[in-house]
Short mmCIF file of N, CA and C in Angstrom, two decimals:
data_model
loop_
_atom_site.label_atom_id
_atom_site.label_comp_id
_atom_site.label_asym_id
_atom_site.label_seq_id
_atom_site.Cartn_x
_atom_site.Cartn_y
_atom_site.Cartn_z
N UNK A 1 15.33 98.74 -21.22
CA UNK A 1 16.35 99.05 -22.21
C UNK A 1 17.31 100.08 -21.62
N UNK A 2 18.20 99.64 -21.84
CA UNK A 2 19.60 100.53 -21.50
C UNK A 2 19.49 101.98 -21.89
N UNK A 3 19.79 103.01 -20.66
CA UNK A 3 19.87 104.72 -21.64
C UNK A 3 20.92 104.89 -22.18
N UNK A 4 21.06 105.81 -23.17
CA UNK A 4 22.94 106.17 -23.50
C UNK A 4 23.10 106.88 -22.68
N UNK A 5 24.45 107.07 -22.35
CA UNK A 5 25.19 108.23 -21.33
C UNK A 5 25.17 109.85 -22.39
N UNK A 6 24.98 110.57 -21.45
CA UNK A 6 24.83 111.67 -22.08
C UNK A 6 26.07 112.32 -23.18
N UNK A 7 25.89 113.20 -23.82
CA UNK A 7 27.01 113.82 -24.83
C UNK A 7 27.71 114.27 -23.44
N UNK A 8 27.35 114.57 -22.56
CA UNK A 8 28.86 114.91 -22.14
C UNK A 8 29.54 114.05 -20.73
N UNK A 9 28.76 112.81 -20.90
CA UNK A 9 29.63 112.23 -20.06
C UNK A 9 30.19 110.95 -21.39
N UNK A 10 29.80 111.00 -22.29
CA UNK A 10 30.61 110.31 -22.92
C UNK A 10 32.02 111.03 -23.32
N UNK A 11 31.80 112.29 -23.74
CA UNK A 11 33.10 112.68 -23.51
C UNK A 11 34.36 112.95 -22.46
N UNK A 12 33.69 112.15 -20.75
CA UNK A 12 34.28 111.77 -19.74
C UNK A 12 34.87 110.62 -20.35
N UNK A 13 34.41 109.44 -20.33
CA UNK A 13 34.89 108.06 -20.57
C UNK A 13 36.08 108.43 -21.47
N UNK A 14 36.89 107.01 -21.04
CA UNK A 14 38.43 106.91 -21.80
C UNK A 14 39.07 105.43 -22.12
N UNK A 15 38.51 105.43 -23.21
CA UNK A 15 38.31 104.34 -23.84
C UNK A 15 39.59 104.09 -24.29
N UNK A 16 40.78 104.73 -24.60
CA UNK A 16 42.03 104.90 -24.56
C UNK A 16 43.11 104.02 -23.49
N UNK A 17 42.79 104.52 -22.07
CA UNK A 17 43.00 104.25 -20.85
C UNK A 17 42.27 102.46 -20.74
N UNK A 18 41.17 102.48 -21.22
CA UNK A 18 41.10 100.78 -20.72
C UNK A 18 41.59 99.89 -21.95
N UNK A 19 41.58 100.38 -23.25
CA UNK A 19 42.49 99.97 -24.37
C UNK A 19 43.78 99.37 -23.70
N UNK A 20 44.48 100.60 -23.67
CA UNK A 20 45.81 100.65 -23.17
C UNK A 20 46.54 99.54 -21.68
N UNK A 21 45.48 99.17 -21.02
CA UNK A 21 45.73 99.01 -19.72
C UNK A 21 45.37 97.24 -20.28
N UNK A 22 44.38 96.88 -20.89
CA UNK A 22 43.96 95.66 -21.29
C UNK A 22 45.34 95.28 -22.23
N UNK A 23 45.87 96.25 -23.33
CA UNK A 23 47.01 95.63 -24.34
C UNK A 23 48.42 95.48 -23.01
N UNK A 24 48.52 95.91 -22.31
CA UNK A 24 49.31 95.81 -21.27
C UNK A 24 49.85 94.66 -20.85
N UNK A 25 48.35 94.54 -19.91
CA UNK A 25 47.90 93.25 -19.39
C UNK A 25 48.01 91.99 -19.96
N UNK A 26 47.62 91.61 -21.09
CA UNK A 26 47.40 90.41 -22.02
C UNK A 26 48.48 90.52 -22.78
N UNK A 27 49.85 91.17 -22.29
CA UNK A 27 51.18 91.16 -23.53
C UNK A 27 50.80 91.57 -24.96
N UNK A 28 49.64 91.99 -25.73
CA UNK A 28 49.60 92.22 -26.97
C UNK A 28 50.15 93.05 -27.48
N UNK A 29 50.67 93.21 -28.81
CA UNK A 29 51.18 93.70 -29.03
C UNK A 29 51.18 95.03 -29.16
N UNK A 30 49.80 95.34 -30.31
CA UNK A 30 49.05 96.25 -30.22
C UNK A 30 47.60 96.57 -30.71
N UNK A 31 47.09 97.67 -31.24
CA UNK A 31 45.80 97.74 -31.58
C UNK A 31 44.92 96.61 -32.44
N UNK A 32 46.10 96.28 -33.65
CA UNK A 32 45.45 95.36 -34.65
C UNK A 32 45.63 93.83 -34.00
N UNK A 33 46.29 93.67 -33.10
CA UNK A 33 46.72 92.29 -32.86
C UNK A 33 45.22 91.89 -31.57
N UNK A 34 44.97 92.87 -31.12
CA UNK A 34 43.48 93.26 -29.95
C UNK A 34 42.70 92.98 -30.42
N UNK A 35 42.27 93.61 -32.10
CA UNK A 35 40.92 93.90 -32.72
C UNK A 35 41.17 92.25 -33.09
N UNK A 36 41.98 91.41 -33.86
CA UNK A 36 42.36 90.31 -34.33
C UNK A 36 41.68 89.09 -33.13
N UNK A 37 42.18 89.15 -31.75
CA UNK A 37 41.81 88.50 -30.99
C UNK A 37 40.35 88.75 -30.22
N UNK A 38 40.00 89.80 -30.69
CA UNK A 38 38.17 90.09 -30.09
C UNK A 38 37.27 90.00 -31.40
N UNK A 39 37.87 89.45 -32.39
CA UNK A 39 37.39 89.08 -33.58
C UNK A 39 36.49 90.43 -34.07
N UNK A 40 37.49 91.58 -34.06
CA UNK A 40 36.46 92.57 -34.85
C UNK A 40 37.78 93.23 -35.49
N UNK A 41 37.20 94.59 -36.36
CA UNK A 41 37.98 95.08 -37.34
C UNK A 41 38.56 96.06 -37.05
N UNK A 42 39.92 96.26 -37.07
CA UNK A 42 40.69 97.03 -36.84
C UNK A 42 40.13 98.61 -36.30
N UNK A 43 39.32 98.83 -37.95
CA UNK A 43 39.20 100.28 -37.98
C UNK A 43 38.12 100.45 -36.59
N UNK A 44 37.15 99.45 -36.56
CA UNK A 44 36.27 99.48 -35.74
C UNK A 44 37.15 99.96 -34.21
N UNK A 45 38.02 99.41 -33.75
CA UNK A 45 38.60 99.62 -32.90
C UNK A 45 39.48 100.65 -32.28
N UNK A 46 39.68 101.64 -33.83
CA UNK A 46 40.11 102.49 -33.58
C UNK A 46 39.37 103.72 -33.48
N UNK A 47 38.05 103.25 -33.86
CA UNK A 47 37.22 104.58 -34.06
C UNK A 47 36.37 104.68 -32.51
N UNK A 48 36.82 103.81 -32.03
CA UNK A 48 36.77 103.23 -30.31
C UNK A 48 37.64 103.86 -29.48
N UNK A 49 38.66 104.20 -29.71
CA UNK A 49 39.90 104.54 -29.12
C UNK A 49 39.97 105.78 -29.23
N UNK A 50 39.70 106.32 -30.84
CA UNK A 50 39.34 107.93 -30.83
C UNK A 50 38.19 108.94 -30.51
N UNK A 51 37.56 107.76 -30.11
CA UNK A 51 36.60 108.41 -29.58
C UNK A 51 34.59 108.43 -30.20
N UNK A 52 35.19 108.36 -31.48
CA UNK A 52 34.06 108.20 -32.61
C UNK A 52 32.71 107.25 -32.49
N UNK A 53 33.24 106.17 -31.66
CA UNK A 53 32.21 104.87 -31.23
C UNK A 53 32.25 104.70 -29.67
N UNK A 54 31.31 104.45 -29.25
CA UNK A 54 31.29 104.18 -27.91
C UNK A 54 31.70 102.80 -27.57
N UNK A 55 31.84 102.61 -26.30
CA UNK A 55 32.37 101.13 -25.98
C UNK A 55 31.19 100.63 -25.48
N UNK A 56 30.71 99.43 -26.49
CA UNK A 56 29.19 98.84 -25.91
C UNK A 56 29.69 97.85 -24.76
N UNK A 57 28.10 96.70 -24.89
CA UNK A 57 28.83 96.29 -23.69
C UNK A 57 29.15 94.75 -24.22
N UNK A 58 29.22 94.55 -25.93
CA UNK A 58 29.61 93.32 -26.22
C UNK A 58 31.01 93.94 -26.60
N UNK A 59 31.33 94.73 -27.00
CA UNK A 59 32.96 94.93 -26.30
C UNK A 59 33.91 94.56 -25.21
N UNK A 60 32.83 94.96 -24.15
CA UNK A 60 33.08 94.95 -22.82
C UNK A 60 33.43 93.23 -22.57
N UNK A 61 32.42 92.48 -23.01
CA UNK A 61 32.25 91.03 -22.91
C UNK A 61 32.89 90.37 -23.71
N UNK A 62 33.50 91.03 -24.49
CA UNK A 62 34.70 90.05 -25.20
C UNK A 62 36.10 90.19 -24.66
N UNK A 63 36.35 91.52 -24.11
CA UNK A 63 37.65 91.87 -23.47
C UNK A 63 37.73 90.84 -22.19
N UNK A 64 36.07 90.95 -21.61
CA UNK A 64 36.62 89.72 -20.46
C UNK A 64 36.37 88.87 -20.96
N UNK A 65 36.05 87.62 -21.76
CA UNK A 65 35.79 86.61 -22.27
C UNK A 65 37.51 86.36 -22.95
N UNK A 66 38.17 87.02 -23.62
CA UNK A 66 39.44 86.99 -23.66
C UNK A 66 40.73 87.05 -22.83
N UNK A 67 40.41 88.21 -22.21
CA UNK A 67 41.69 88.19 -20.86
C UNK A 67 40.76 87.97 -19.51
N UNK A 68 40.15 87.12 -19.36
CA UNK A 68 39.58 87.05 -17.87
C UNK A 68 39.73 87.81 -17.42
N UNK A 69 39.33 89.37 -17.58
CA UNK A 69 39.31 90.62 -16.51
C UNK A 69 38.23 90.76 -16.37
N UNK A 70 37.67 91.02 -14.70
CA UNK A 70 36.64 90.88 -13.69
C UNK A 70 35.97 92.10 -15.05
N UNK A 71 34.75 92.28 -15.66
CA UNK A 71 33.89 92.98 -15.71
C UNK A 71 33.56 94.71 -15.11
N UNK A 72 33.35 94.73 -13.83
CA UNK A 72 33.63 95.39 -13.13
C UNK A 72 35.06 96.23 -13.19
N UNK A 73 36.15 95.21 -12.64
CA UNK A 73 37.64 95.99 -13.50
C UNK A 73 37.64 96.78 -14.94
N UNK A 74 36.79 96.36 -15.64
CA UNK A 74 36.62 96.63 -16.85
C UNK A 74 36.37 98.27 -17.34
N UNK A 75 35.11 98.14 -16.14
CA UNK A 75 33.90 99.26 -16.56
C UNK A 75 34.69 100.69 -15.68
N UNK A 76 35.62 99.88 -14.57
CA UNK A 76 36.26 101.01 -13.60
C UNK A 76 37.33 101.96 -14.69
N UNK A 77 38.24 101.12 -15.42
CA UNK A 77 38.79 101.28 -16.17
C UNK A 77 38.69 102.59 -17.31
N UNK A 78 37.23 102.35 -17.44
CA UNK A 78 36.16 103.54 -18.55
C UNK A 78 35.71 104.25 -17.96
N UNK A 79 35.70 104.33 -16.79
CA UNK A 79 35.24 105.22 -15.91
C UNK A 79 33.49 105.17 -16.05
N UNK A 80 33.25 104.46 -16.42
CA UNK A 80 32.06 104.12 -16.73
C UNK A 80 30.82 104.04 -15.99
N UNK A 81 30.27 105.53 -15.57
CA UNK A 81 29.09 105.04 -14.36
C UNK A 81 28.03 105.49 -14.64
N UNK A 82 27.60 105.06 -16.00
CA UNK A 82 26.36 104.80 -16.27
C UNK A 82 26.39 103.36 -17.26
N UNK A 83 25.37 103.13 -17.51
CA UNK A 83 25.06 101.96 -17.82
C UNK A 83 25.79 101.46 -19.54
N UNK A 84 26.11 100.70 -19.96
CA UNK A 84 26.58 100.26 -20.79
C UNK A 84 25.45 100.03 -22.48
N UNK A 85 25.94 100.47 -23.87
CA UNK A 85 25.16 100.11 -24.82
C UNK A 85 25.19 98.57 -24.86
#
């Protein structure tokens, strides 16, 4: 079973930064038009962005399952170097 990343490397990660770089990428428009196409709920997504929720890793797998971005690109993105919820 997967560990969580600690309280303070989650407050490393920037869930913002791979948000941002993915709505970019895929022309979307913005936050709600993202949450719309990864079939989850807005607020959910924002409480992602602010920080409040962590980025699991069926997040992770829908962002690439949607914009074909390598996985890996993904996790670099989040800075992500520990293991994923």
């Amino acid at each position: 079973m997967p560990t969580l990343p600690s309280t303070s490397h989650r407050s490393q990660l920037r869930p913002h930064r791979l948000l941002d770089t993915v709505i970019a990428a895929l022309g979307i428009k913005n936050d709600a038009a993202l949450a719309r196409a990864l079939q989850i709920s807005p607020a959910s997504l924002s409480r992602i962005r602010n920080g409040y929720r962590v980025v699991t890793a069926d997040l992770v797998l829908r962002l690439h399952e949607y914009g074909q971005i390598p996985i890996a690109d993904l996790k670099r993105l989040l800075d992500a170097g520990t293991e994923l919820r």
